[in-house]
mmCIF file of C-alpha atoms in Angstrom:
data_model
loop_
_atom_site.group_PDB
_atom_site.id
_atom_site.type_symbol
_atom_site.label_atom_id
_atom_site.label_comp_id
_atom_site.label_asym_id
_atom_site.label_seq_id
_atom_site.Cartn_x
_atom_site.Cartn_y
_atom_site.Cartn_z
ATOM 1 C CA MET A 1 0.000 0.000 0.000
ATOM 2 C CA THR A 2 1.409 3.372 -1.013
ATOM 3 C CA ARG A 3 1.658 5.925 1.742
ATOM 4 C CA ASN A 4 2.102 9.674 1.604
ATOM 5 C CA THR A 5 5.715 10.376 2.486
ATOM 6 C CA GLN A 6 7.542 13.280 4.062
ATOM 7 C CA GLU A 7 8.989 14.155 0.655
ATOM 8 C CA GLU A 8 5.515 14.284 -0.895
ATOM 9 C CA TYR A 9 4.331 16.450 2.013
ATOM 10 C CA LYS A 10 7.152 18.940 1.421
ATOM 11 C CA LYS A 11 6.530 18.937 -2.324
ATOM 12 C CA ARG A 12 2.841 19.721 -1.884
ATOM 13 C CA ILE A 13 3.599 22.535 0.595
ATOM 14 C CA ARG A 14 5.992 24.157 -1.883
ATOM 15 C CA GLU A 15 3.359 23.890 -4.620
ATOM 16 C CA LYS A 16 0.869 25.678 -2.319
ATOM 17 C CA PHE A 17 3.541 28.310 -1.619
ATOM 18 C CA GLU A 18 3.879 28.999 -5.355
ATOM 19 C CA THR A 19 0.096 29.402 -5.600
ATOM 20 C CA GLU A 20 0.014 31.774 -2.625
ATOM 21 C CA LYS A 21 2.444 34.116 -4.374
ATOM 22 C CA ASN A 22 -0.635 35.375 -6.235
ATOM 23 C CA GLY A 23 -2.908 35.196 -3.213
ATOM 24 C CA VAL A 24 -3.841 37.423 -0.278
ATOM 25 C CA TYR A 25 -0.305 37.505 1.143
ATOM 26 C CA THR A 26 1.551 38.047 -2.115
ATOM 27 C CA ASP A 27 3.687 40.748 -0.451
ATOM 28 C CA VAL A 28 4.985 38.080 1.977
ATOM 29 C CA PHE A 29 5.411 35.099 -0.335
ATOM 30 C CA PHE A 30 6.654 36.819 -3.476
ATOM 31 C CA ASN A 31 9.931 37.508 -1.692
ATOM 32 C CA PRO A 32 9.707 35.840 1.756
ATOM 33 C CA SER A 33 11.991 36.905 4.584
ATOM 34 C CA ARG A 34 12.254 35.876 8.231
ATOM 35 C CA ALA A 35 10.710 39.149 9.422
ATOM 36 C CA LYS A 36 7.783 38.929 6.975
ATOM 37 C CA LEU A 37 7.089 35.313 7.908
ATOM 38 C CA ARG A 38 7.225 36.164 11.609
ATOM 39 C CA LYS A 39 4.681 38.982 11.202
ATOM 40 C CA LEU A 40 2.418 36.750 9.117
ATOM 41 C CA CYS A 41 2.685 33.999 11.739
ATOM 42 C CA PHE A 42 1.472 36.320 14.494
ATOM 43 C CA GLU A 43 -1.423 37.580 12.346
ATOM 44 C CA LEU A 44 -2.526 34.048 11.442
ATOM 45 C CA PHE A 45 -2.456 32.790 15.021
ATOM 46 C CA LYS A 46 -4.340 35.752 16.529
ATOM 47 C CA ASP A 47 -7.645 34.170 15.490
ATOM 48 C CA ASN A 48 -6.478 30.574 15.083
ATOM 49 C CA THR A 49 -8.304 28.128 17.355
ATOM 50 C CA ASN A 50 -7.249 24.980 15.492
ATOM 51 C CA ALA A 51 -5.852 22.561 18.085
ATOM 52 C CA ASP A 52 -3.416 20.959 15.625
ATOM 53 C CA ASP A 53 -1.989 24.335 14.590
ATOM 54 C CA LEU A 54 -1.595 25.437 18.199
ATOM 55 C CA LYS A 55 0.266 22.212 19.000
ATOM 56 C CA SER A 56 2.533 22.736 15.993
ATOM 57 C CA PHE A 57 3.273 26.279 17.180
ATOM 58 C CA GLU A 58 4.153 25.070 20.689
ATOM 59 C CA SER A 59 6.266 22.230 19.333
ATOM 60 C CA PHE A 60 8.210 24.619 17.087
ATOM 61 C CA PHE A 61 8.739 27.532 19.500
ATOM 62 C CA LYS A 62 8.657 25.581 22.797
ATOM 63 C CA TYR A 63 5.982 27.881 24.249
ATOM 64 C CA LYS A 64 2.262 28.328 23.692
ATOM 65 C CA PHE A 65 0.850 31.079 21.516
ATOM 66 C CA SER A 66 -0.857 34.017 23.221
ATOM 67 C CA LEU A 67 -1.744 37.526 22.136
ATOM 68 C CA ASP A 68 1.055 38.936 24.296
ATOM 69 C CA CYS A 69 3.816 36.727 22.852
ATOM 70 C CA GLY A 70 4.664 39.236 20.103
ATOM 71 C CA LYS A 71 7.894 40.197 21.870
ATOM 72 C CA LYS A 72 8.939 36.556 22.168
ATOM 73 C CA LEU A 73 8.230 36.014 18.480
ATOM 74 C CA LYS A 74 10.299 39.060 17.559
ATOM 75 C CA ASP A 75 13.207 37.677 19.570
ATOM 76 C CA ASP A 76 12.748 34.367 17.722
ATOM 77 C CA THR A 77 12.773 35.909 14.233
ATOM 78 C CA ASP A 78 15.798 33.835 13.288
ATOM 79 C CA LYS A 79 13.790 30.654 13.874
ATOM 80 C CA PHE A 80 11.965 31.452 10.646
ATOM 81 C CA ARG A 81 15.215 31.109 8.678
ATOM 82 C CA PRO A 82 14.786 27.354 7.949
ATOM 83 C CA ILE A 83 11.163 28.008 6.880
ATOM 84 C CA GLU A 84 12.285 30.788 4.544
ATOM 85 C CA ASN A 85 15.030 28.604 3.051
ATOM 86 C CA PHE A 86 12.645 25.664 2.702
ATOM 87 C CA LEU A 87 9.986 27.658 0.844
ATOM 88 C CA LYS A 88 12.635 29.081 -1.471
ATOM 89 C CA GLY A 89 13.858 25.541 -2.187
ATOM 90 C CA GLU A 90 17.322 26.225 -0.769
ATOM 91 C CA THR A 91 17.298 23.620 2.016
ATOM 92 C CA GLU A 92 15.464 20.428 2.994
ATOM 93 C CA PRO A 93 14.559 20.514 6.707
ATOM 94 C CA ALA A 94 14.586 17.124 8.403
ATOM 95 C CA ASP A 95 12.405 18.037 11.400
ATOM 96 C CA PHE A 96 8.630 17.890 11.185
ATOM 97 C CA GLU A 97 8.182 21.011 13.332
ATOM 98 C CA THR A 98 9.639 23.268 10.615
ATOM 99 C CA ILE A 99 7.647 21.613 7.842
ATOM 100 C CA ASN A 100 4.386 21.790 9.797
ATOM 101 C CA MET A 101 4.904 25.497 10.504
ATOM 102 C CA ALA A 102 5.524 26.109 6.793
ATOM 103 C CA ALA A 103 2.252 24.283 6.042
ATOM 104 C CA ILE A 104 0.389 26.614 8.423
ATOM 105 C CA LEU A 105 1.877 29.767 6.881
ATOM 106 C CA VAL A 106 0.851 28.795 3.324
ATOM 107 C CA ASP A 107 -2.427 27.250 4.586
ATOM 108 C CA PHE A 108 -1.754 23.793 3.157
ATOM 109 C CA GLN A 109 -4.268 21.035 3.966
ATOM 110 C CA PRO A 110 -4.293 18.383 5.300
ATOM 111 C CA ARG A 111 -1.850 19.265 8.056
ATOM 112 C CA PRO A 112 0.117 18.433 10.199
ATOM 113 C CA PHE A 113 2.154 15.655 8.599
ATOM 114 C CA SER A 114 0.496 12.932 10.685
ATOM 115 C CA LYS A 115 -2.894 13.749 9.113
ATOM 116 C CA PHE A 116 -1.385 13.967 5.622
ATOM 117 C CA PHE A 117 0.331 10.618 6.269
ATOM 118 C CA LYS A 118 -2.893 8.917 7.357
ATOM 119 C CA LYS A 119 -5.197 10.404 4.719
ATOM 120 C CA LYS A 120 -4.262 7.978 1.950
ATOM 121 C CA ILE A 121 -4.251 5.014 4.321
ATOM 122 C CA ILE A 122 -7.812 5.801 5.416
ATOM 123 C CA SER A 123 -9.052 6.426 1.870
ATOM 124 C CA GLU A 124 -7.593 3.077 0.737
ATOM 125 C CA ALA A 125 -8.913 1.246 3.793
ATOM 126 C CA ILE A 126 -12.504 2.377 3.159
ATOM 127 C CA PRO A 127 -13.402 1.348 -0.426
ATOM 128 C CA VAL A 128 -16.311 3.013 -2.182
ATOM 129 C CA VAL A 129 -19.184 0.540 -2.587
ATOM 130 C CA THR A 130 -21.870 1.254 -5.156
ATOM 131 C CA LYS A 131 -25.546 0.499 -4.696
ATOM 132 C CA THR A 132 -25.293 -2.248 -7.315
ATOM 133 C CA GLU A 133 -22.426 -3.895 -5.452
ATOM 134 C CA ILE A 134 -24.345 -3.811 -2.166
ATOM 135 C CA ASN A 135 -27.286 -5.677 -3.666
ATOM 136 C CA LYS A 136 -25.058 -8.091 -5.578
ATOM 137 C CA PRO A 137 -24.063 -11.199 -3.527
ATOM 138 C CA SER A 138 -20.300 -11.480 -3.138
ATOM 139 C CA VAL A 139 -20.513 -15.275 -3.548
ATOM 140 C CA PRO A 140 -22.807 -16.907 -6.152
ATOM 141 C CA LEU A 141 -25.685 -18.658 -4.420
ATOM 142 C CA PRO A 142 -25.794 -22.400 -5.050
ATOM 143 C CA ASP A 143 -28.491 -24.003 -7.130
ATOM 144 C CA ILE A 144 -30.625 -25.656 -4.442
ATOM 145 C CA ASN A 145 -32.813 -27.480 -6.959
ATOM 146 C CA PRO A 146 -30.527 -29.346 -9.381
ATOM 147 C CA PRO A 147 -32.238 -31.618 -11.941
ATOM 148 C CA LEU A 148 -32.777 -34.979 -10.303
ATOM 149 C CA ASN A 149 -32.234 -36.915 -13.492
ATOM 150 C CA ILE A 150 -28.711 -35.572 -14.047
ATOM 151 C CA VAL A 151 -26.859 -36.743 -10.935
ATOM 152 C CA ASN A 152 -26.991 -39.933 -8.968
ATOM 153 C CA THR A 153 -27.681 -40.199 -5.238
ATOM 154 C CA THR A 154 -23.978 -40.174 -4.209
ATOM 155 C CA ASN A 155 -23.243 -37.046 -6.222
ATOM 156 C CA LYS A 156 -26.375 -35.383 -4.811
ATOM 157 C CA LYS A 157 -25.115 -35.951 -1.262
ATOM 158 C CA ARG A 158 -21.723 -34.455 -2.121
ATOM 159 C CA ILE A 159 -23.333 -31.436 -3.764
ATOM 160 C CA ASN A 160 -25.706 -30.888 -0.847
ATOM 161 C CA LYS A 161 -22.807 -31.095 1.609
ATOM 162 C CA LYS A 162 -20.797 -28.527 -0.351
ATOM 163 C CA ASN A 163 -23.847 -26.313 -0.680
ATOM 164 C CA GLY A 164 -24.469 -26.540 3.063
ATOM 165 C CA ILE A 165 -20.898 -25.494 3.862
ATOM 166 C CA LEU A 166 -21.080 -22.647 1.372
ATOM 167 C CA LEU A 167 -24.385 -21.384 2.755
ATOM 168 C CA ALA A 168 -23.067 -21.592 6.316
ATOM 169 C CA ALA A 169 -20.028 -19.521 5.335
ATOM 170 C CA ILE A 170 -22.256 -16.904 3.707
ATOM 171 C CA VAL A 171 -24.462 -16.719 6.818
ATOM 172 C CA VAL A 172 -21.462 -16.347 9.165
ATOM 173 C CA LEU A 173 -19.903 -13.616 7.015
ATOM 174 C CA GLY A 174 -23.224 -11.837 6.744
ATOM 175 C CA MET A 175 -23.759 -11.973 10.515
ATOM 176 C CA GLY A 176 -20.253 -10.629 11.148
ATOM 177 C CA PHE A 177 -20.826 -7.742 8.753
ATOM 178 C CA SER A 178 -24.209 -6.950 10.339
ATOM 179 C CA VAL A 179 -22.949 -7.094 13.929
ATOM 180 C CA LYS A 180 -20.019 -4.814 13.110
ATOM 181 C CA HIS A 181 -22.237 -2.239 11.445
ATOM 182 C CA ILE A 182 -24.947 -2.422 14.111
ATOM 183 C CA PHE A 183 -22.703 -2.102 17.157
ATOM 184 C CA PHE A 184 -19.692 -0.239 15.771
ATOM 185 C CA ALA A 185 -21.195 1.850 12.955
ATOM 186 C CA ASN A 186 -20.391 5.163 14.645
ATOM 187 C CA LYS A 187 -17.328 4.043 16.590
ATOM 188 C CA GLN A 188 -14.853 4.964 13.909
ATOM 189 C CA CYS A 189 -12.799 7.436 15.988
ATOM 190 C CA MET A 190 -10.171 7.095 18.695
ATOM 191 C CA GLU A 191 -9.199 9.383 21.595
ATOM 192 C CA TRP A 192 -5.918 9.397 23.492
ATOM 193 C CA GLN A 193 -6.538 8.884 27.206
ATOM 194 C CA LYS A 194 -3.513 9.025 29.493
ATOM 195 C CA ASP A 195 -1.503 6.142 27.998
ATOM 196 C CA HIS A 196 -3.601 4.513 25.255
ATOM 197 C CA TYR A 197 -6.261 5.085 22.579
ATOM 198 C CA VAL A 198 -9.935 4.447 23.332
ATOM 199 C CA VAL A 199 -12.412 3.731 20.515
ATOM 200 C CA VAL A 200 -15.250 6.279 20.637
ATOM 201 C CA ASP A 201 -18.342 7.351 18.726
ATOM 202 C CA CYS A 202 -17.297 10.040 16.234
ATOM 203 C CA SER A 203 -20.490 11.982 16.943
ATOM 204 C CA SER A 204 -19.902 12.108 20.708
ATOM 205 C CA GLU A 205 -18.525 15.185 22.432
ATOM 206 C CA THR A 206 -14.778 15.166 22.902
ATOM 207 C CA GLN A 207 -13.478 14.759 26.425
ATOM 208 C CA GLY A 208 -10.566 17.079 25.756
ATOM 209 C CA PHE A 209 -8.271 14.379 24.396
ATOM 210 C CA VAL A 210 -6.681 14.076 20.971
ATOM 211 C CA ARG A 211 -9.197 12.510 18.539
ATOM 212 C CA ILE A 212 -8.220 10.728 15.307
ATOM 213 C CA PRO A 213 -9.947 8.463 12.760
ATOM 214 C CA PHE A 214 -10.090 4.810 13.833
ATOM 215 C CA ASP A 215 -6.840 2.980 13.110
ATOM 216 C CA GLU A 216 -6.772 -0.699 14.053
ATOM 217 C CA SER A 217 -2.964 -0.687 14.229
ATOM 218 C CA LEU A 218 -3.151 1.750 17.180
ATOM 219 C CA THR A 219 -5.506 -0.278 19.382
ATOM 220 C CA ASP A 220 -2.512 -1.751 21.259
ATOM 221 C CA PHE A 221 -0.382 1.429 21.133
ATOM 222 C CA ARG A 222 0.728 2.307 24.677
ATOM 223 C CA ARG A 223 2.893 4.820 26.518
ATOM 224 C CA ILE A 224 5.429 3.126 28.795
ATOM 225 C CA TRP A 225 6.673 4.379 32.158
ATOM 226 C CA PRO A 226 10.040 2.649 32.690
ATOM 227 C CA CYS A 227 11.066 0.875 35.882
ATOM 228 C CA ASP A 228 13.926 -1.380 36.999
ATOM 229 C CA THR A 229 12.538 -4.350 35.065
ATOM 230 C CA THR A 230 11.746 -2.533 31.792
ATOM 231 C CA THR A 231 13.160 -4.245 28.696
ATOM 232 C CA PHE A 232 14.588 -1.749 26.229
ATOM 233 C CA PHE A 233 16.274 -4.144 23.792
ATOM 234 C CA LYS A 234 15.709 -7.653 22.504
ATOM 235 C CA ASP A 235 18.326 -9.480 20.454
ATOM 236 C CA GLY A 236 20.224 -6.209 20.175
ATOM 237 C CA LYS A 237 17.253 -4.330 18.703
ATOM 238 C CA ALA A 238 15.184 -1.608 20.362
ATOM 239 C CA VAL A 239 11.690 -2.688 21.454
ATOM 240 C CA LEU A 240 10.685 0.762 22.747
ATOM 241 C CA TRP A 241 10.450 4.080 20.917
ATOM 242 C CA TYR A 242 10.774 7.601 22.299
ATOM 243 C CA CYS A 243 10.274 11.292 21.643
ATOM 244 C CA LYS A 244 11.624 14.268 23.576
ATOM 245 C CA SER A 245 9.099 16.704 25.039
ATOM 246 C CA GLY A 246 10.920 19.577 26.732
ATOM 247 C CA ASP A 247 13.222 18.004 29.315
ATOM 248 C CA GLU A 248 11.198 14.804 29.440
ATOM 249 C CA ILE A 249 11.500 11.616 27.408
ATOM 250 C CA GLU A 250 8.292 9.738 26.593
ATOM 251 C CA LEU A 251 8.460 6.008 25.805
ATOM 252 C CA TYR A 252 6.054 3.979 23.641
ATOM 253 C CA ASN A 253 5.717 0.294 22.785
ATOM 254 C CA LYS A 254 5.435 0.820 18.999
ATOM 255 C CA PRO A 255 6.879 3.102 16.327
ATOM 256 C CA GLY A 256 4.737 5.940 14.995
ATOM 257 C CA PHE A 257 3.971 9.432 16.290
ATOM 258 C CA ASP A 258 3.612 11.047 19.689
ATOM 259 C CA PRO A 259 -0.202 11.227 20.193
ATOM 260 C CA VAL A 260 -0.253 14.808 21.518
ATOM 261 C CA TYR A 261 2.510 16.708 19.715
ATOM 262 C CA GLU A 262 2.633 14.319 16.729
ATOM 263 C CA LYS A 263 6.409 14.110 16.711
ATOM 264 C CA PRO A 264 7.875 11.033 14.991
ATOM 265 C CA LEU A 265 9.054 8.367 17.448
ATOM 266 C CA ARG A 266 12.630 7.089 17.317
ATOM 267 C CA PRO A 267 14.097 3.765 18.515
ATOM 268 C CA ILE A 268 15.518 4.033 22.023
ATOM 269 C CA THR A 269 19.309 4.082 22.348
ATOM 270 C CA GLU A 270 21.766 3.332 25.131
ATOM 271 C CA TYR A 271 22.755 6.994 25.154
ATOM 272 C CA MET A 272 19.170 8.165 25.832
ATOM 273 C CA ILE A 273 18.704 5.499 28.522
ATOM 274 C CA ASN A 274 21.884 6.515 30.340
ATOM 275 C CA LYS A 275 21.081 10.195 30.065
ATOM 276 C CA TYR A 276 17.429 10.161 31.122
ATOM 277 C CA PHE A 277 16.675 6.917 32.968
ATOM 278 C CA LYS A 278 19.808 6.108 34.956
#
């Protein structure tokens, strides 16, 4: 299955940047500079209530946006240098924080990268079914009344046995499909709660946690709090993954992204263990 990659994400952001040169902020994007991008950033975030954008801002600047952080932003003007160079095509930033901030400035969707990454997976995982296909049986129904004068008694018994097995399989599959859609029709979302994802009804009110489309691969995704008996490696390979949040290291049992700040997780190393856990 083809997935949207970081390179594709960057390519699409640059394409949006070229379009925005003729847009509302043409004076900024026609010849972008750190100072222009910083001023635009403040203007965009003054009325921005998007939770993902606010997380990207905090992840990039290491502090939360507020209307009185203009002075801090001015002091951090040089932080816009990698964004400026990226949009101009002069450099290729490796960190997701820079790329996500560039996506916000040019208003590229879907963002951040984690949503862009999952979009194609979700669209491929949910095939479009036409009305004709719904009414059409996926398995041809057996002929329950074969001509009696064509087959002998032994062959009839074999055919009936095969037909019975086939019908039973169809009934079981049909029941499974019905049960899933009756009991889990609306539970196609997940929310992060403390250390794991909980499957929830998409139409329910959020409890203040991060909510994402249902992803079966994340049902056993867990945050790990290490102790004296924690296993970090098996056969010389890391079995835990981490991301750095401020001065803290968060551990998880699977690769992927940090659920809150959406930073990519990296395999744990001896260096990080010695520095933060010993």
